[in-house]
Coordinates of C-alpha atoms in Angstrom, one line a residue:
R207 CA -1.2 30.2 9.2
H208 CA -2.8 28.8 6.0
I209 CA -6.0 27.3 7.5
P210 CA -9.1 28.6 5.8
D211 CA -11.4 31.2 7.3
G212 CA -14.4 29.7 9.1
T213 CA -12.4 26.7 10.3
Q214 CA -12.6 25.9 14.0
P215 CA -9.2 24.4 15.0
H216 CA -8.5 22.7 18.3
V217 CA -5.4 21.0 19.5
L218 CA -5.4 17.6 21.1
V219 CA -2.6 17.5 23.7
A220 CA -1.5 14.4 25.6
R221 CA 0.7 15.0 28.7
S222 CA 2.6 12.7 31.0
S223 CA 4.1 14.1 34.2
G224 CA 3.6 17.6 32.8
K225 CA 5.5 16.8 29.6
I226 CA 3.7 16.9 26.2
V227 CA 3.9 13.4 24.7
G228 CA 1.2 13.6 22.0
L229 CA -0.3 16.2 19.6
A230 CA -2.9 16.5 16.9
I231 CA -4.9 19.2 15.2
I232 CA -8.6 18.6 15.4
C233 CA -10.9 20.9 13.3
R234 CA -14.7 21.2 13.9
R235 CA -17.0 21.7 10.9
R236 CA -20.7 22.1 11.1
V237 CA -22.4 20.0 8.4
W238 CA -25.9 19.4 7.0
S239 CA -27.9 16.8 8.9
L240 CA -30.7 14.5 7.9
G241 CA -32.0 14.3 11.4
P242 CA -33.4 16.9 13.9
H243 CA -30.1 17.3 15.8
A244 CA -27.3 19.8 15.0
R245 CA -24.3 17.9 13.6
A246 CA -20.5 18.5 13.6
R247 CA -17.7 16.8 11.9
W248 CA -14.4 16.5 13.9
L249 CA -11.5 15.9 11.6
L250 CA -8.0 14.7 12.4
N251 CA -5.4 17.0 10.9
E252 CA -7.8 18.3 8.3
S253 CA -9.7 21.5 8.0
G254 CA -13.1 20.3 6.8
D255 CA -12.8 22.8 3.9
T256 CA -13.1 20.5 0.8
R257 CA -10.9 22.7 -1.5
F258 CA -8.2 23.2 1.1
D259 CA -8.1 19.6 2.1
R260 CA -7.2 18.7 -1.5
L261 CA -3.7 18.9 0.0
F262 CA -4.5 15.2 0.6
I263 CA -3.2 14.1 3.9
E264 CA -2.0 10.5 4.0
C265 CA -0.2 8.4 6.7
N266 CA -2.4 10.4 9.1
S267 CA -2.1 9.9 12.8
I268 CA -1.7 11.5 16.2
L269 CA 1.9 12.5 16.8
A270 CA 3.0 10.5 19.8
E271 CA 6.2 9.5 21.7
Q272 CA 4.7 6.2 22.7
P273 CA 2.1 5.4 20.0
D274 CA 0.9 2.1 21.5
T275 CA -0.5 3.9 24.6
I276 CA -0.9 7.5 23.6
I277 CA -2.8 7.0 20.3
P278 CA -5.6 4.8 21.8
A279 CA -5.9 7.3 24.7
G280 CA -6.2 10.2 22.3
L281 CA -8.8 8.4 20.3
D282 CA -10.8 7.7 23.5
A283 CA -10.7 11.4 24.3
L284 CA -12.0 12.3 20.9
T285 CA -14.8 9.7 20.8
S286 CA -16.0 10.6 24.3
R287 CA -16.7 14.2 23.0
L288 CA -18.9 13.2 20.1
R289 CA -22.5 14.3 20.5
R290 CA -25.6 12.6 19.2
A291 CA -25.1 13.2 15.4
D292 CA -21.4 14.1 15.4
Q293 CA -18.7 12.3 13.4
L294 CA -15.0 11.8 13.9
V295 CA -13.2 11.7 10.5
L296 CA -9.9 9.9 10.2
S297 CA -8.6 10.4 6.6
G298 CA -5.7 8.5 5.1
I299 CA -4.9 6.2 8.0
D300 CA -3.0 2.9 8.0
A301 CA -4.1 -0.5 9.4
D302 CA -2.6 0.2 12.9
L303 CA -4.6 3.4 13.4
E304 CA -7.7 1.8 11.9
L305 CA -7.5 -1.0 14.5
A306 CA -7.0 1.6 17.3
A307 CA -10.0 3.6 16.0
C308 CA -12.2 0.5 15.9
G309 CA -11.3 -0.2 19.5
A310 CA -12.0 3.4 20.6
A311 CA -15.4 3.3 18.8
G312 CA -16.3 0.0 20.4
R313 CA -15.4 1.3 23.9
A314 CA -17.6 4.4 23.3
G315 CA -20.5 2.5 22.0
L316 CA -20.0 3.9 18.5
V317 CA -19.4 2.3 15.1
S318 CA -16.6 2.9 12.6
E319 CA -17.2 2.9 8.9
V320 CA -14.7 2.8 6.0
K321 CA -15.7 5.5 3.6
Q322 CA -12.9 4.8 1.2
A323 CA -10.1 2.3 0.8
D324 CA -6.9 2.5 -1.2
T325 CA -3.6 0.7 -1.5
A326 CA -0.2 2.5 -1.1
L327 CA 2.7 1.0 -3.1
W328 CA 6.3 1.3 -1.9
V329 CA 9.8 0.0 -2.5
D330 CA 11.2 -1.9 0.4
Y331 CA 15.0 -1.6 0.0
A332 CA 15.5 -4.6 2.3
K333 CA 14.0 -6.9 -0.4
A334 CA 16.5 -5.7 -3.0
R335 CA 19.4 -6.1 -0.5
Q336 CA 18.2 -9.6 0.4
Q337 CA 18.5 -10.5 -3.3
K338 CA 22.0 -9.0 -3.4
K339 CA 21.1 -7.0 -6.5
D340 CA 21.0 -3.4 -7.4
Y341 CA 17.5 -1.9 -7.5
R342 CA 17.2 -1.8 -11.3
A343 CA 18.0 -5.5 -11.6
T344 CA 15.0 -6.3 -9.4
L345 CA 12.5 -4.7 -11.8
G346 CA 10.4 -6.7 -14.2
R347 CA 12.0 -7.4 -17.6
S348 CA 9.7 -5.0 -19.6
T349 CA 10.2 -2.2 -17.0
R350 CA 14.0 -2.6 -17.1
Q351 CA 13.9 -2.5 -20.9
A352 CA 11.7 0.6 -20.9
V353 CA 14.0 2.4 -18.4
S354 CA 17.2 1.4 -20.3
R355 CA 15.7 2.4 -23.7
A356 CA 14.5 5.8 -22.4
M357 CA 17.9 6.5 -20.8
R358 CA 19.7 5.6 -24.0
L359 CA 17.4 7.9 -26.1
Y360 CA 17.9 10.8 -23.6
A361 CA 21.7 10.2 -23.6
E362 CA 21.7 10.9 -27.3
R363 CA 20.7 14.5 -26.5
G364 CA 23.3 15.1 -23.8
P365 CA 24.3 14.0 -20.3
L366 CA 21.6 12.6 -18.1
E367 CA 21.8 14.2 -14.6
F368 CA 20.0 13.8 -11.3
R369 CA 20.3 16.7 -8.9
I370 CA 19.0 17.2 -5.4
M371 CA 18.0 20.8 -4.7
E372 CA 20.2 21.7 -1.7
T373 CA 19.0 25.3 -1.1
T374 CA 15.5 26.7 -0.5
T375 CA 15.9 29.0 -3.5
D376 CA 16.7 26.1 -5.8
A377 CA 14.0 24.0 -4.4
L378 CA 11.3 26.7 -4.9
A379 CA 12.5 27.3 -8.4
A380 CA 12.1 23.6 -9.1
F381 CA 8.7 23.7 -7.5
D382 CA 7.7 26.4 -9.9
L383 CA 8.8 24.2 -12.8
L384 CA 6.9 21.3 -11.3
S385 CA 3.8 23.5 -11.3
D386 CA 4.3 24.3 -15.0
F387 CA 4.7 20.6 -15.9
H388 CA 1.7 19.6 -13.8
R389 CA -0.6 22.3 -15.3
S390 CA 0.4 21.4 -18.8
R391 CA -0.5 17.7 -18.1
W392 CA -3.7 18.1 -15.9
G393 CA -4.9 21.7 -16.5
R394 CA -7.6 22.8 -14.1
K395 CA -8.1 19.3 -12.7
G396 CA -4.6 19.1 -11.1
A397 CA -3.5 19.8 -7.6
F398 CA -2.5 23.4 -8.4
A399 CA -6.1 24.3 -9.1
N400 CA -6.5 24.5 -5.3
P401 CA -5.7 28.1 -4.5
G402 CA -4.3 27.1 -1.1
F403 CA -1.9 24.6 -2.6
R404 CA 1.0 26.8 -3.7
P405 CA 1.3 29.1 -0.6
F406 CA 1.1 26.2 1.8
H407 CA 3.8 24.2 0.0
E408 CA 6.1 27.2 -0.6
E409 CA 6.3 27.7 3.2
L410 CA 6.6 23.9 3.8
I411 CA 9.5 23.7 1.3
A412 CA 11.2 26.7 2.9
R413 CA 10.9 25.1 6.3
G414 CA 11.6 21.5 5.2
V415 CA 14.6 21.8 2.9
P416 CA 17.1 23.1 5.5
T417 CA 16.1 20.2 7.9
G418 CA 16.1 17.5 5.2
A419 CA 12.4 16.8 5.7
V420 CA 11.7 18.0 2.1
R421 CA 13.7 16.7 -0.8
I422 CA 13.1 18.1 -4.3
S423 CA 15.1 16.8 -7.3
R424 CA 15.5 17.5 -10.9
T425 CA 16.2 15.1 -13.7
L426 CA 18.1 16.9 -16.6
V427 CA 19.1 15.9 -20.1
G428 CA 21.7 18.1 -21.8
G429 CA 20.8 20.8 -19.2
Q430 CA 17.1 20.7 -19.9
T431 CA 14.8 19.5 -17.0
I432 CA 12.6 16.6 -17.9
G433 CA 11.3 15.8 -14.4
V434 CA 10.8 17.3 -10.9
V435 CA 10.1 15.1 -8.0
Y436 CA 8.8 16.5 -4.6
N437 CA 9.4 14.1 -1.8
F438 CA 9.2 14.1 2.0
V439 CA 11.7 12.2 4.1
H440 CA 10.9 10.8 7.6
D441 CA 12.7 8.1 9.6
G442 CA 14.7 6.8 6.7
R443 CA 11.7 6.6 4.4
V444 CA 11.1 8.8 1.3
L445 CA 7.5 9.6 0.6
N446 CA 6.7 10.8 -3.0
Y447 CA 4.1 13.6 -2.7
Q448 CA 4.0 15.3 -6.1
S449 CA 5.9 15.3 -9.4
G450 CA 5.9 17.0 -12.8
F451 CA 7.4 15.7 -16.0
L452 CA 8.1 16.9 -19.6
Y453 CA 6.1 14.6 -21.8
E454 CA 6.9 14.4 -25.5
S455 CA 5.3 12.8 -28.5
D456 CA 7.8 9.9 -28.5
G457 CA 6.2 7.4 -26.1
R458 CA 9.6 5.6 -25.6
L459 CA 10.7 8.6 -23.6
K460 CA 9.7 7.9 -20.0
P461 CA 10.5 11.0 -17.9
G462 CA 8.5 9.8 -14.9
L463 CA 9.9 6.3 -14.9
V464 CA 13.5 7.5 -15.3
S465 CA 13.1 10.3 -12.6
H466 CA 11.7 7.9 -10.0
V467 CA 14.3 5.2 -10.7
L468 CA 17.1 7.7 -10.2
A469 CA 15.5 9.1 -7.1
I470 CA 15.2 5.6 -5.6
E471 CA 18.8 4.7 -6.5
E472 CA 20.0 7.9 -4.9
S473 CA 18.0 7.2 -1.7
I474 CA 19.4 3.6 -1.5
S475 CA 22.9 5.1 -1.7
R476 CA 22.1 7.1 1.4
G477 CA 21.3 4.0 3.3
E478 CA 17.6 4.8 3.7
R479 CA 14.8 2.2 4.2
G480 CA 12.3 2.7 1.4
Y481 CA 10.5 4.8 -1.2
D482 CA 6.8 5.2 -0.7
F483 CA 4.6 6.2 -3.6
L484 CA 1.6 6.8 -1.2
A485 CA -2.0 6.1 -2.3
G486 CA -3.3 6.2 -5.8
G487 CA -3.0 4.0 -8.9
A488 CA -0.6 5.8 -11.2
G489 CA 0.9 3.3 -13.7
H490 CA 4.6 3.7 -12.8
K491 CA 3.9 2.7 -9.1
A492 CA 3.0 -0.9 -9.9
H493 CA 6.1 -1.2 -12.2
L494 CA 8.5 0.1 -9.6
A495 CA 7.1 -1.0 -6.2
N496 CA 7.7 -4.3 -4.5
S497 CA 5.5 -3.9 -1.4
E498 CA 2.1 -2.4 -0.4
Y499 CA -0.1 -1.5 2.6
A500 CA -3.7 -0.4 3.1
M501 CA -4.8 3.1 3.5
K502 CA -8.3 4.0 4.6
W503 CA -10.7 6.9 5.2
V504 CA -12.8 6.1 8.3
A505 CA -15.6 7.9 10.1
I506 CA -16.8 7.1 13.7
S507 CA -20.3 8.0 14.8
R508 CA -23.4 6.6 16.5
D509 CA -25.3 4.0 14.7
G510 CA -28.8 5.0 13.6
P511 CA -31.1 5.6 10.6
E512 CA -29.2 8.7 9.5
R513 CA -26.0 6.8 9.1
H514 CA -27.7 4.1 7.1
I515 CA -29.4 6.6 4.8
E516 CA -26.1 8.3 4.2
A517 CA -24.5 5.0 3.4
K518 CA -27.3 4.2 0.8
L519 CA -26.8 7.7 -0.7
R520 CA -23.1 7.2 -1.1
E521 CA -23.7 3.8 -2.7
A522 CA -26.1 5.4 -5.1
K523 CA -23.6 8.1 -5.9
R524 CA -20.8 5.6 -6.6
T525 CA -23.2 3.6 -8.9
L526 CA -24.1 6.8 -10.8
R527 CA -20.4 7.7 -11.2
T528 CA -19.6 4.2 -12.5
I529 CA -22.5 4.5 -15.0
A530 CA -21.4 8.0 -16.1
T531 CA -17.8 6.8 -16.6
N532 CA -18.8 3.7 -18.7
L533 CA -21.5 5.5 -20.7
P534 CA -19.2 7.2 -23.2
R535 CA -17.5 3.8 -23.9
K536 CA -20.8 2.1 -24.5
K537 CA -21.8 4.9 -27.0
L538 CA -18.5 4.5 -28.8
R539 CA -19.1 0.8 -29.1
L540 CA -22.6 1.4 -30.4
F541 CA -21.4 4.0 -33.0
G542 CA -18.7 1.6 -34.0
S543 CA -21.2 -1.2 -34.6
A544 CA -23.4 1.1 -36.6
N545 CA -20.5 2.2 -38.8
A546 CA -19.4 -1.4 -39.3
N547 CA -22.9 -2.3 -40.5

């Protein structure tokens, strides 16, 4: 219902004895080509519309009852349909799907290329249970101190509470507050700058809260909300998708750190398996996580001059971005030297 106009969606269906055992959305997008042949990009569970796809899919895959057999077969079906200049784009995939994709590419005489690589950090509750400690006791000393200090300062204002939004109405109200926090922090650069973000998630929340697939929580101090955390829950694993916090001038107050610690402890009390921060390098993730896994953005296509030219152009773009990022720092150092002299 929310897919952008101009998108060409298809459904990949795997059947066994007439029963559907695998599904994926595949969208086709015509793209500019360096060569003489028309080119299409086929995307797994993405639209191909850059703004809409800022929903940022991660842990991407083909839904399958028997992944070990159905996913390779699905990838074989997709790679066999690629024409001369076409690409199959697999965004936000884990190591298992990357391995399956490389196999499918090899069988089809194609090549797979990693366009982007990231690390997803998560909390494996089994490690804490093995140490026979509560979660907070497993954190590094400075992190424990920061959490304890922040909680003590918050407690001076009133009771510190952690609440799960049990109804769709409450969850949507918390999502509105998350939006306000997020915009005040990130402005036009944040996720809510995407016009498709809010309506998509409002429907997802309305569908997911009653089933338990969506879990939204508030952290409150004296009745005032200081944090909203928007999580997904699947197979005993909590996946942190988005959050918004009330930041104040006192740096000792840590609304994000406190909110996530409380969310993790509440999840552990449910007997769940882990808390996944997903990809990205936000500072709190490294302080709270105890495990990690790779996540990659992969493209499959035929090898040829066009692919190599594009790779060189991407490398040049990354180099320019690095130079642009470092340039202001160099200017500041130069100005500092001039003032010092």
